[in-house]
Amino acid sequence: PHLPHYRMGDPTWRGGKGRAIVGAINYLALDMGVNAFSFLPMNIAGDDKNVFPYVSDESGDDRQRIDVSKTAQWEVVFEHADHIGLYLHFKTQETENDQLLDGGDLGLERKLYYRELIARFGHHLALNWNIGEENTNTDAQRKAFADYIKATDPYDSPIVIHTYPNQIDAVYGDLVGYPTYDGASIQTNPDSVFPNTLKWVQESDDVDRKWVVANDEQGNARTGVMPDVNDPTHDVIRTKV
């Protein structure tokens, strides 16, 4: 549906491929005035199961083989996102696959995955690394992941994490003040966005490591933010989110 939003002179690859995805981010930034977007670089076993940086979605040695042609195509999209003013929110994993690499631990597979993301995309103008969507790793694993990324990333981009609405206090309570976490990526309902944001800004300030706190997913899973045709004014989202 976003092919019409591609503009002459925008980037493509391999003889004109990529126009639809470039058109999609044009729509977000140039038509809708959005200045950030989130995405999954790896959703093996996840909702769509169609995005990963590897040569295949098979286990074993293929988890150590990066498809450099694919990541080069991603770089075209991300570079264009820079040019049109979009912040890159890397959700590095989702709840369905956060145990996939090294059984959920920080091992060779996960280190390679993080290093490749940082080496190929860490230079972009504005981004954060999200440890996981609706994350189910342990507190010790979450801290180990952030420690590794922080030690590896020469650009020192912010590290955040996303969790289930009913686990906000449990997850963030253990991480607030931890030296390699820079913020929260909160999933909650619209009425709770402001109080949740205020709470974690204040609690992080109280321990002298003030967080950047963002709302990331609101409403129920089926609708989120309704399409314009169903909710043209977006009054609830505009006033509460």
PDB file of C-alpha atoms in Angstrom:
ATOM      1  CA  PRO A   1       0.000   0.000   0.000  1.00  0.00           C
ATOM      2  CA  HIS A   2       2.946   2.382   0.391  1.00  0.00           C
ATOM      3  CA  LEU A   3       4.458   2.083  -3.067  1.00  0.00           C
ATOM      4  CA  PRO A   4       2.770   5.394  -4.057  1.00  0.00           C
ATOM      5  CA  HIS A   5       4.687   7.128  -1.243  1.00  0.00           C
ATOM      6  CA  TYR A   6       8.016   6.350  -2.884  1.00  0.00           C
ATOM      7  CA  ARG A   7       9.495   9.489  -4.474  1.00  0.00           C
ATOM      8  CA  MET A   8      11.702   9.770  -7.519  1.00  0.00           C
ATOM      9  CA  GLY A   9      15.300   9.907  -6.365  1.00  0.00           C
ATOM     10  CA  ASP A  10      14.730   7.888  -3.203  1.00  0.00           C
ATOM     11  CA  PRO A  11      17.090   4.929  -2.750  1.00  0.00           C
ATOM     12  CA  THR A  12      16.490   1.389  -3.980  1.00  0.00           C
ATOM     13  CA  TRP A  13      18.622  -1.705  -4.509  1.00  0.00           C
ATOM     14  CA  ARG A  14      19.064  -4.332  -7.204  1.00  0.00           C
ATOM     15  CA  GLY A  15      17.324  -2.513 -10.027  1.00  0.00           C
ATOM     16  CA  GLY A  16      14.494  -0.836  -8.165  1.00  0.00           C
ATOM     17  CA  LYS A  17      13.702  -3.156  -5.295  1.00  0.00           C
ATOM     18  CA  GLY A  18      12.792  -1.702  -1.907  1.00  0.00           C
ATOM     19  CA  ARG A  19      10.497   1.048  -3.130  1.00  0.00           C
ATOM     20  CA  ALA A  20       7.558  -0.119  -1.016  1.00  0.00           C
ATOM     21  CA  ILE A  21       9.451  -0.181   2.290  1.00  0.00           C
ATOM     22  CA  VAL A  22      11.089   3.161   1.513  1.00  0.00           C
ATOM     23  CA  GLY A  23       7.615   4.462   0.690  1.00  0.00           C
ATOM     24  CA  ALA A  24       6.360   3.163   4.035  1.00  0.00           C
ATOM     25  CA  ILE A  25       8.852   5.174   6.060  1.00  0.00           C
ATOM     26  CA  ASN A  26       8.235   8.187   3.802  1.00  0.00           C
ATOM     27  CA  TYR A  27       4.571   7.895   4.770  1.00  0.00           C
ATOM     28  CA  LEU A  28       5.464   7.885   8.469  1.00  0.00           C
ATOM     29  CA  ALA A  29       7.886  10.797   8.397  1.00  0.00           C
ATOM     30  CA  LEU A  30       6.777  12.988   5.518  1.00  0.00           C
ATOM     31  CA  ASP A  31       3.010  12.448   5.441  1.00  0.00           C
ATOM     32  CA  MET A  32       2.202  11.752   9.102  1.00  0.00           C
ATOM     33  CA  GLY A  33       4.953  13.747  10.825  1.00  0.00           C
ATOM     34  CA  VAL A  34       6.211  10.750  12.819  1.00  0.00           C
ATOM     35  CA  ASN A  35       9.812  11.083  14.037  1.00  0.00           C
ATOM     36  CA  ALA A  36      10.517   7.534  15.297  1.00  0.00           C
ATOM     37  CA  PHE A  37       9.666   3.965  14.389  1.00  0.00           C
ATOM     38  CA  SER A  38      10.369   0.589  15.941  1.00  0.00           C
ATOM     39  CA  PHE A  39      11.070  -2.714  14.239  1.00  0.00           C
ATOM     40  CA  LEU A  40      12.361  -6.221  14.866  1.00  0.00           C
ATOM     41  CA  PRO A  41      15.647  -7.222  13.204  1.00  0.00           C
ATOM     42  CA  MET A  42      14.972 -10.823  14.257  1.00  0.00           C
ATOM     43  CA  ASN A  43      11.552 -12.415  14.671  1.00  0.00           C
ATOM     44  CA  ILE A  44      12.277 -16.098  14.141  1.00  0.00           C
ATOM     45  CA  ALA A  45       9.471 -17.969  15.954  1.00  0.00           C
ATOM     46  CA  GLY A  46       7.740 -14.630  16.489  1.00  0.00           C
ATOM     47  CA  ASP A  47       4.595 -13.027  15.131  1.00  0.00           C
ATOM     48  CA  ASP A  48       5.588 -12.832  11.448  1.00  0.00           C
ATOM     49  CA  LYS A  49       8.597 -15.166  11.434  1.00  0.00           C
ATOM     50  CA  ASN A  50       9.997 -13.469   8.333  1.00  0.00           C
ATOM     51  CA  VAL A  51      12.800 -11.155   9.499  1.00  0.00           C
ATOM     52  CA  PHE A  52      16.292 -12.216  10.569  1.00  0.00           C
ATOM     53  CA  PRO A  53      19.865 -11.218   9.674  1.00  0.00           C
ATOM     54  CA  TYR A  54      21.008 -14.784   9.051  1.00  0.00           C
ATOM     55  CA  VAL A  55      21.287 -16.804   5.842  1.00  0.00           C
ATOM     56  CA  SER A  56      18.276 -18.847   7.008  1.00  0.00           C
ATOM     57  CA  ASP A  57      15.952 -19.235   9.979  1.00  0.00           C
ATOM     58  CA  GLU A  58      17.370 -22.682  10.779  1.00  0.00           C
ATOM     59  CA  SER A  59      19.178 -23.409  14.035  1.00  0.00           C
ATOM     60  CA  GLY A  60      22.769 -24.588  14.306  1.00  0.00           C
ATOM     61  CA  ASP A  61      25.584 -23.075  12.270  1.00  0.00           C
ATOM     62  CA  ASP A  62      23.245 -20.745  10.378  1.00  0.00           C
ATOM     63  CA  ARG A  63      22.853 -18.721  13.591  1.00  0.00           C
ATOM     64  CA  GLN A  64      26.496 -17.750  13.102  1.00  0.00           C
ATOM     65  CA  ARG A  65      26.224 -16.816   9.409  1.00  0.00           C
ATOM     66  CA  ILE A  66      25.073 -13.291   8.630  1.00  0.00           C
ATOM     67  CA  ASP A  67      23.480 -12.565   5.256  1.00  0.00           C
ATOM     68  CA  VAL A  68      25.468  -9.452   4.362  1.00  0.00           C
ATOM     69  CA  SER A  69      23.342  -8.801   1.264  1.00  0.00           C
ATOM     70  CA  LYS A  70      20.255  -8.577   3.460  1.00  0.00           C
ATOM     71  CA  THR A  71      21.885  -6.330   6.051  1.00  0.00           C
ATOM     72  CA  ALA A  72      23.138  -4.076   3.233  1.00  0.00           C
ATOM     73  CA  GLN A  73      19.521  -3.662   2.111  1.00  0.00           C
ATOM     74  CA  TRP A  74      18.518  -2.778   5.675  1.00  0.00           C
ATOM     75  CA  GLU A  75      21.266  -0.159   5.708  1.00  0.00           C
ATOM     76  CA  VAL A  76      19.719   1.516   2.644  1.00  0.00           C
ATOM     77  CA  VAL A  77      16.433   1.833   4.547  1.00  0.00           C
ATOM     78  CA  PHE A  78      18.066   3.074   7.755  1.00  0.00           C
ATOM     79  CA  GLU A  79      20.212   5.630   5.938  1.00  0.00           C
ATOM     80  CA  HIS A  80      17.101   6.974   4.246  1.00  0.00           C
ATOM     81  CA  ALA A  81      15.392   7.091   7.651  1.00  0.00           C
ATOM     82  CA  ASP A  82      18.248   9.318   8.861  1.00  0.00           C
ATOM     83  CA  HIS A  83      17.718  11.681   5.944  1.00  0.00           C
ATOM     84  CA  ILE A  84      14.004  12.112   6.654  1.00  0.00           C
ATOM     85  CA  GLY A  85      14.387  12.495  10.404  1.00  0.00           C
ATOM     86  CA  LEU A  86      13.379   9.132  11.841  1.00  0.00           C
ATOM     87  CA  TYR A  87      14.736   7.748  15.112  1.00  0.00           C
ATOM     88  CA  LEU A  88      15.547   4.035  14.904  1.00  0.00           C
ATOM     89  CA  HIS A  89      14.118   1.908  17.724  1.00  0.00           C
ATOM     90  CA  PHE A  90      15.772  -1.499  17.452  1.00  0.00           C
ATOM     91  CA  LYS A  91      13.696  -4.125  19.249  1.00  0.00           C
ATOM     92  CA  THR A  92      16.390  -6.774  19.300  1.00  0.00           C
ATOM     93  CA  GLN A  93      14.034  -9.657  20.171  1.00  0.00           C
ATOM     94  CA  GLU A  94      10.432 -10.387  21.125  1.00  0.00           C
ATOM     95  CA  THR A  95       8.792 -12.514  23.756  1.00  0.00           C
ATOM     96  CA  GLU A  96       8.439 -15.518  21.447  1.00  0.00           C
ATOM     97  CA  ASN A  97      12.166 -15.743  20.741  1.00  0.00           C
ATOM     98  CA  ASP A  98      14.003 -14.243  23.699  1.00  0.00           C
ATOM     99  CA  GLN A  99      15.130 -17.757  24.662  1.00  0.00           C
ATOM    100  CA  LEU A 100      16.218 -18.591  21.108  1.00  0.00           C
ATOM    101  CA  LEU A 101      19.859 -17.506  21.132  1.00  0.00           C
ATOM    102  CA  ASP A 102      22.029 -19.533  23.507  1.00  0.00           C
ATOM    103  CA  GLY A 103      18.931 -20.732  25.345  1.00  0.00           C
ATOM    104  CA  GLY A 104      18.330 -17.196  26.616  1.00  0.00           C
ATOM    105  CA  ASP A 105      21.872 -16.646  27.874  1.00  0.00           C
ATOM    106  CA  LEU A 106      24.722 -14.435  26.686  1.00  0.00           C
ATOM    107  CA  GLY A 107      26.756 -16.821  24.553  1.00  0.00           C
ATOM    108  CA  LEU A 108      28.370 -16.926  21.134  1.00  0.00           C
ATOM    109  CA  GLU A 109      25.129 -16.622  19.144  1.00  0.00           C
ATOM    110  CA  ARG A 110      23.820 -13.649  21.069  1.00  0.00           C
ATOM    111  CA  LYS A 111      27.185 -11.862  21.160  1.00  0.00           C
ATOM    112  CA  LEU A 112      27.507 -12.244  17.397  1.00  0.00           C
ATOM    113  CA  TYR A 113      23.978 -10.918  16.884  1.00  0.00           C
ATOM    114  CA  TYR A 114      24.607  -7.836  19.035  1.00  0.00           C
ATOM    115  CA  ARG A 115      28.031  -7.173  17.520  1.00  0.00           C
ATOM    116  CA  GLU A 116      26.637  -7.345  13.987  1.00  0.00           C
ATOM    117  CA  LEU A 117      23.829  -4.908  14.792  1.00  0.00           C
ATOM    118  CA  ILE A 118      26.239  -2.492  16.424  1.00  0.00           C
ATOM    119  CA  ALA A 119      28.924  -2.776  13.732  1.00  0.00           C
ATOM    120  CA  ARG A 120      26.531  -2.345  10.820  1.00  0.00           C
ATOM    121  CA  PHE A 121      23.980   0.087  12.219  1.00  0.00           C
ATOM    122  CA  GLY A 122      25.320   1.667  15.401  1.00  0.00           C
ATOM    123  CA  HIS A 123      26.599   4.740  13.536  1.00  0.00           C
ATOM    124  CA  HIS A 124      23.138   6.063  12.720  1.00  0.00           C
ATOM    125  CA  LEU A 125      22.208   9.473  13.998  1.00  0.00           C
ATOM    126  CA  ALA A 126      19.522   8.582  16.528  1.00  0.00           C
ATOM    127  CA  LEU A 127      18.701   5.121  17.840  1.00  0.00           C
ATOM    128  CA  ASN A 128      18.237   2.948  20.882  1.00  0.00           C
ATOM    129  CA  TRP A 129      18.777  -0.738  21.578  1.00  0.00           C
ATOM    130  CA  ASN A 130      15.726  -2.369  23.134  1.00  0.00           C
ATOM    131  CA  ILE A 131      16.700  -5.571  24.963  1.00  0.00           C
ATOM    132  CA  GLY A 132      13.356  -7.164  24.198  1.00  0.00           C
ATOM    133  CA  GLU A 133       9.638  -6.800  23.598  1.00  0.00           C
ATOM    134  CA  GLU A 134       7.504  -8.265  26.414  1.00  0.00           C
ATOM    135  CA  ASN A 135      10.767  -9.648  27.683  1.00  0.00           C
ATOM    136  CA  THR A 136      10.910 -12.883  29.669  1.00  0.00           C
ATOM    137  CA  ASN A 137      14.651 -13.182  30.293  1.00  0.00           C
ATOM    138  CA  THR A 138      15.852 -13.206  33.883  1.00  0.00           C
ATOM    139  CA  ASP A 139      17.083 -10.066  35.615  1.00  0.00           C
ATOM    140  CA  ALA A 140      20.643 -11.415  35.507  1.00  0.00           C
ATOM    141  CA  GLN A 141      20.361 -12.092  31.759  1.00  0.00           C
ATOM    142  CA  ARG A 142      18.911  -8.639  31.078  1.00  0.00           C
ATOM    143  CA  LYS A 143      21.806  -7.032  32.884  1.00  0.00           C
ATOM    144  CA  ALA A 144      24.371  -9.212  31.103  1.00  0.00           C
ATOM    145  CA  PHE A 145      22.896  -8.283  27.691  1.00  0.00           C
ATOM    146  CA  ALA A 146      22.991  -4.568  28.468  1.00  0.00           C
ATOM    147  CA  ASP A 147      26.520  -4.799  29.886  1.00  0.00           C
ATOM    148  CA  TYR A 148      27.743  -6.460  26.705  1.00  0.00           C
ATOM    149  CA  ILE A 149      26.047  -3.980  24.368  1.00  0.00           C
ATOM    150  CA  LYS A 150      27.286  -1.008  26.376  1.00  0.00           C
ATOM    151  CA  ALA A 151      30.843  -2.345  26.348  1.00  0.00           C
ATOM    152  CA  THR A 152      30.702  -3.041  22.600  1.00  0.00           C
ATOM    153  CA  ASP A 153      28.879   0.010  21.243  1.00  0.00           C
ATOM    154  CA  PRO A 154      31.365   2.867  20.649  1.00  0.00           C
ATOM    155  CA  TYR A 155      28.467   5.293  20.139  1.00  0.00           C
ATOM    156  CA  ASP A 156      26.968   4.661  23.589  1.00  0.00           C
ATOM    157  CA  SER A 157      23.382   4.641  22.298  1.00  0.00           C
ATOM    158  CA  PRO A 158      20.643   4.315  24.930  1.00  0.00           C
ATOM    159  CA  ILE A 159      19.624   0.849  26.117  1.00  0.00           C
ATOM    160  CA  VAL A 160      16.003   0.263  27.134  1.00  0.00           C
ATOM    161  CA  ILE A 161      13.659  -2.661  27.725  1.00  0.00           C
ATOM    162  CA  HIS A 162       9.987  -3.431  27.154  1.00  0.00           C
ATOM    163  CA  THR A 163       7.788  -5.608  29.312  1.00  0.00           C
ATOM    164  CA  TYR A 164       4.215  -6.751  29.878  1.00  0.00           C
ATOM    165  CA  PRO A 165       1.886  -4.189  31.501  1.00  0.00           C
ATOM    166  CA  ASN A 166       1.439  -6.361  34.590  1.00  0.00           C
ATOM    167  CA  GLN A 167       5.201  -6.765  35.048  1.00  0.00           C
ATOM    168  CA  ILE A 168       6.273  -3.126  34.867  1.00  0.00           C
ATOM    169  CA  ASP A 169       7.155  -2.746  38.550  1.00  0.00           C
ATOM    170  CA  ALA A 170       8.877  -6.130  38.813  1.00  0.00           C
ATOM    171  CA  VAL A 171      11.089  -5.645  35.748  1.00  0.00           C
ATOM    172  CA  TYR A 172      11.917  -1.937  36.023  1.00  0.00           C
ATOM    173  CA  GLY A 173      12.237  -2.042  39.805  1.00  0.00           C
ATOM    174  CA  ASP A 174      15.256  -4.344  39.463  1.00  0.00           C
ATOM    175  CA  LEU A 175      16.839  -2.283  36.671  1.00  0.00           C
ATOM    176  CA  VAL A 176      16.331   1.322  37.750  1.00  0.00           C
ATOM    177  CA  GLY A 177      19.715   2.733  38.691  1.00  0.00           C
ATOM    178  CA  TYR A 178      21.623  -0.078  36.982  1.00  0.00           C
ATOM    179  CA  PRO A 179      24.571   1.559  35.157  1.00  0.00           C
ATOM    180  CA  THR A 180      23.996   0.145  31.669  1.00  0.00           C
ATOM    181  CA  TYR A 181      20.247   0.797  31.422  1.00  0.00           C
ATOM    182  CA  ASP A 182      19.214   4.205  30.134  1.00  0.00           C
ATOM    183  CA  GLY A 183      15.442   4.007  30.067  1.00  0.00           C
ATOM    184  CA  ALA A 184      12.139   2.200  29.878  1.00  0.00           C
ATOM    185  CA  SER A 185       9.962   1.269  26.914  1.00  0.00           C
ATOM    186  CA  ILE A 186       6.553   1.055  28.578  1.00  0.00           C
ATOM    187  CA  GLN A 187       3.565  -0.922  27.355  1.00  0.00           C
ATOM    188  CA  THR A 188       0.385   0.215  29.071  1.00  0.00           C
ATOM    189  CA  ASN A 189      -3.114   1.540  28.421  1.00  0.00           C
ATOM    190  CA  PRO A 190      -3.587   5.218  27.480  1.00  0.00           C
ATOM    191  CA  ASP A 191      -4.898   6.219  30.916  1.00  0.00           C
ATOM    192  CA  SER A 192      -1.704   4.930  32.547  1.00  0.00           C
ATOM    193  CA  VAL A 193       0.857   6.474  30.213  1.00  0.00           C
ATOM    194  CA  PHE A 194       1.382   9.691  32.172  1.00  0.00           C
ATOM    195  CA  PRO A 195       1.488   8.201  35.699  1.00  0.00           C
ATOM    196  CA  ASN A 196       3.796   5.387  34.594  1.00  0.00           C
ATOM    197  CA  THR A 197       6.109   7.789  32.776  1.00  0.00           C
ATOM    198  CA  LEU A 198       6.221  10.165  35.727  1.00  0.00           C
ATOM    199  CA  LYS A 199       6.877   7.331  38.180  1.00  0.00           C
ATOM    200  CA  TRP A 200       9.942   5.984  36.402  1.00  0.00           C
ATOM    201  CA  VAL A 201      11.364   9.406  35.617  1.00  0.00           C
ATOM    202  CA  GLN A 202      11.134  10.233  39.321  1.00  0.00           C
ATOM    203  CA  GLU A 203      12.372   6.865  40.600  1.00  0.00           C
ATOM    204  CA  SER A 204      15.363   6.922  38.279  1.00  0.00           C
ATOM    205  CA  ASP A 205      16.131  10.490  39.316  1.00  0.00           C
ATOM    206  CA  ASP A 206      16.002   9.418  42.956  1.00  0.00           C
ATOM    207  CA  VAL A 207      18.885   6.989  42.359  1.00  0.00           C
ATOM    208  CA  ASP A 208      20.879   9.538  40.314  1.00  0.00           C
ATOM    209  CA  ARG A 209      20.527   7.762  36.987  1.00  0.00           C
ATOM    210  CA  LYS A 210      17.676   9.541  35.258  1.00  0.00           C
ATOM    211  CA  TRP A 211      15.946   7.500  32.585  1.00  0.00           C
ATOM    212  CA  VAL A 212      14.489   8.379  29.229  1.00  0.00           C
ATOM    213  CA  VAL A 213      10.983   6.921  29.497  1.00  0.00           C
ATOM    214  CA  ALA A 214       8.839   6.240  26.432  1.00  0.00           C
ATOM    215  CA  ASN A 215       5.405   4.781  25.870  1.00  0.00           C
ATOM    216  CA  ASP A 216       5.745   1.855  23.506  1.00  0.00           C
ATOM    217  CA  GLU A 217       2.451   0.106  22.733  1.00  0.00           C
ATOM    218  CA  GLN A 218      -0.851   1.344  24.044  1.00  0.00           C
ATOM    219  CA  GLY A 219      -4.365   0.016  23.841  1.00  0.00           C
ATOM    220  CA  ASN A 220      -5.138  -3.626  23.260  1.00  0.00           C
ATOM    221  CA  ALA A 221      -3.098  -5.903  21.030  1.00  0.00           C
ATOM    222  CA  ARG A 222      -5.672  -5.990  18.247  1.00  0.00           C
ATOM    223  CA  THR A 223      -6.023  -2.248  17.701  1.00  0.00           C
ATOM    224  CA  GLY A 224      -3.212  -0.212  19.264  1.00  0.00           C
ATOM    225  CA  VAL A 225      -3.692   3.137  17.549  1.00  0.00           C
ATOM    226  CA  MET A 226      -6.733   2.866  15.287  1.00  0.00           C
ATOM    227  CA  PRO A 227      -6.432   3.728  11.583  1.00  0.00           C
ATOM    228  CA  ASP A 228      -7.467   7.249  10.581  1.00  0.00           C
ATOM    229  CA  VAL A 229     -10.573   5.962   8.831  1.00  0.00           C
ATOM    230  CA  ASN A 230     -11.861   4.507  12.126  1.00  0.00           C
ATOM    231  CA  ASP A 231     -10.658   7.266  14.449  1.00  0.00           C
ATOM    232  CA  PRO A 232      -9.888  10.412  12.432  1.00  0.00           C
ATOM    233  CA  THR A 233      -9.239  12.740  15.386  1.00  0.00           C
ATOM    234  CA  HIS A 234      -7.300  10.307  17.639  1.00  0.00           C
ATOM    235  CA  ASP A 235      -8.407  12.372  20.636  1.00  0.00           C
ATOM    236  CA  VAL A 236      -7.491   9.735  23.243  1.00  0.00           C
ATOM    237  CA  ILE A 237      -4.032   9.126  21.782  1.00  0.00           C
ATOM    238  CA  ARG A 238      -3.326  12.839  21.325  1.00  0.00           C
ATOM    239  CA  THR A 239      -4.371  13.836  24.834  1.00  0.00           C
ATOM    240  CA  LYS A 240      -3.237  10.855  26.893  1.00  0.00           C
ATOM    241  CA  VAL A 241      -0.293   9.399  24.999  1.00  0.00           C
TER     242      VAL A 241
END
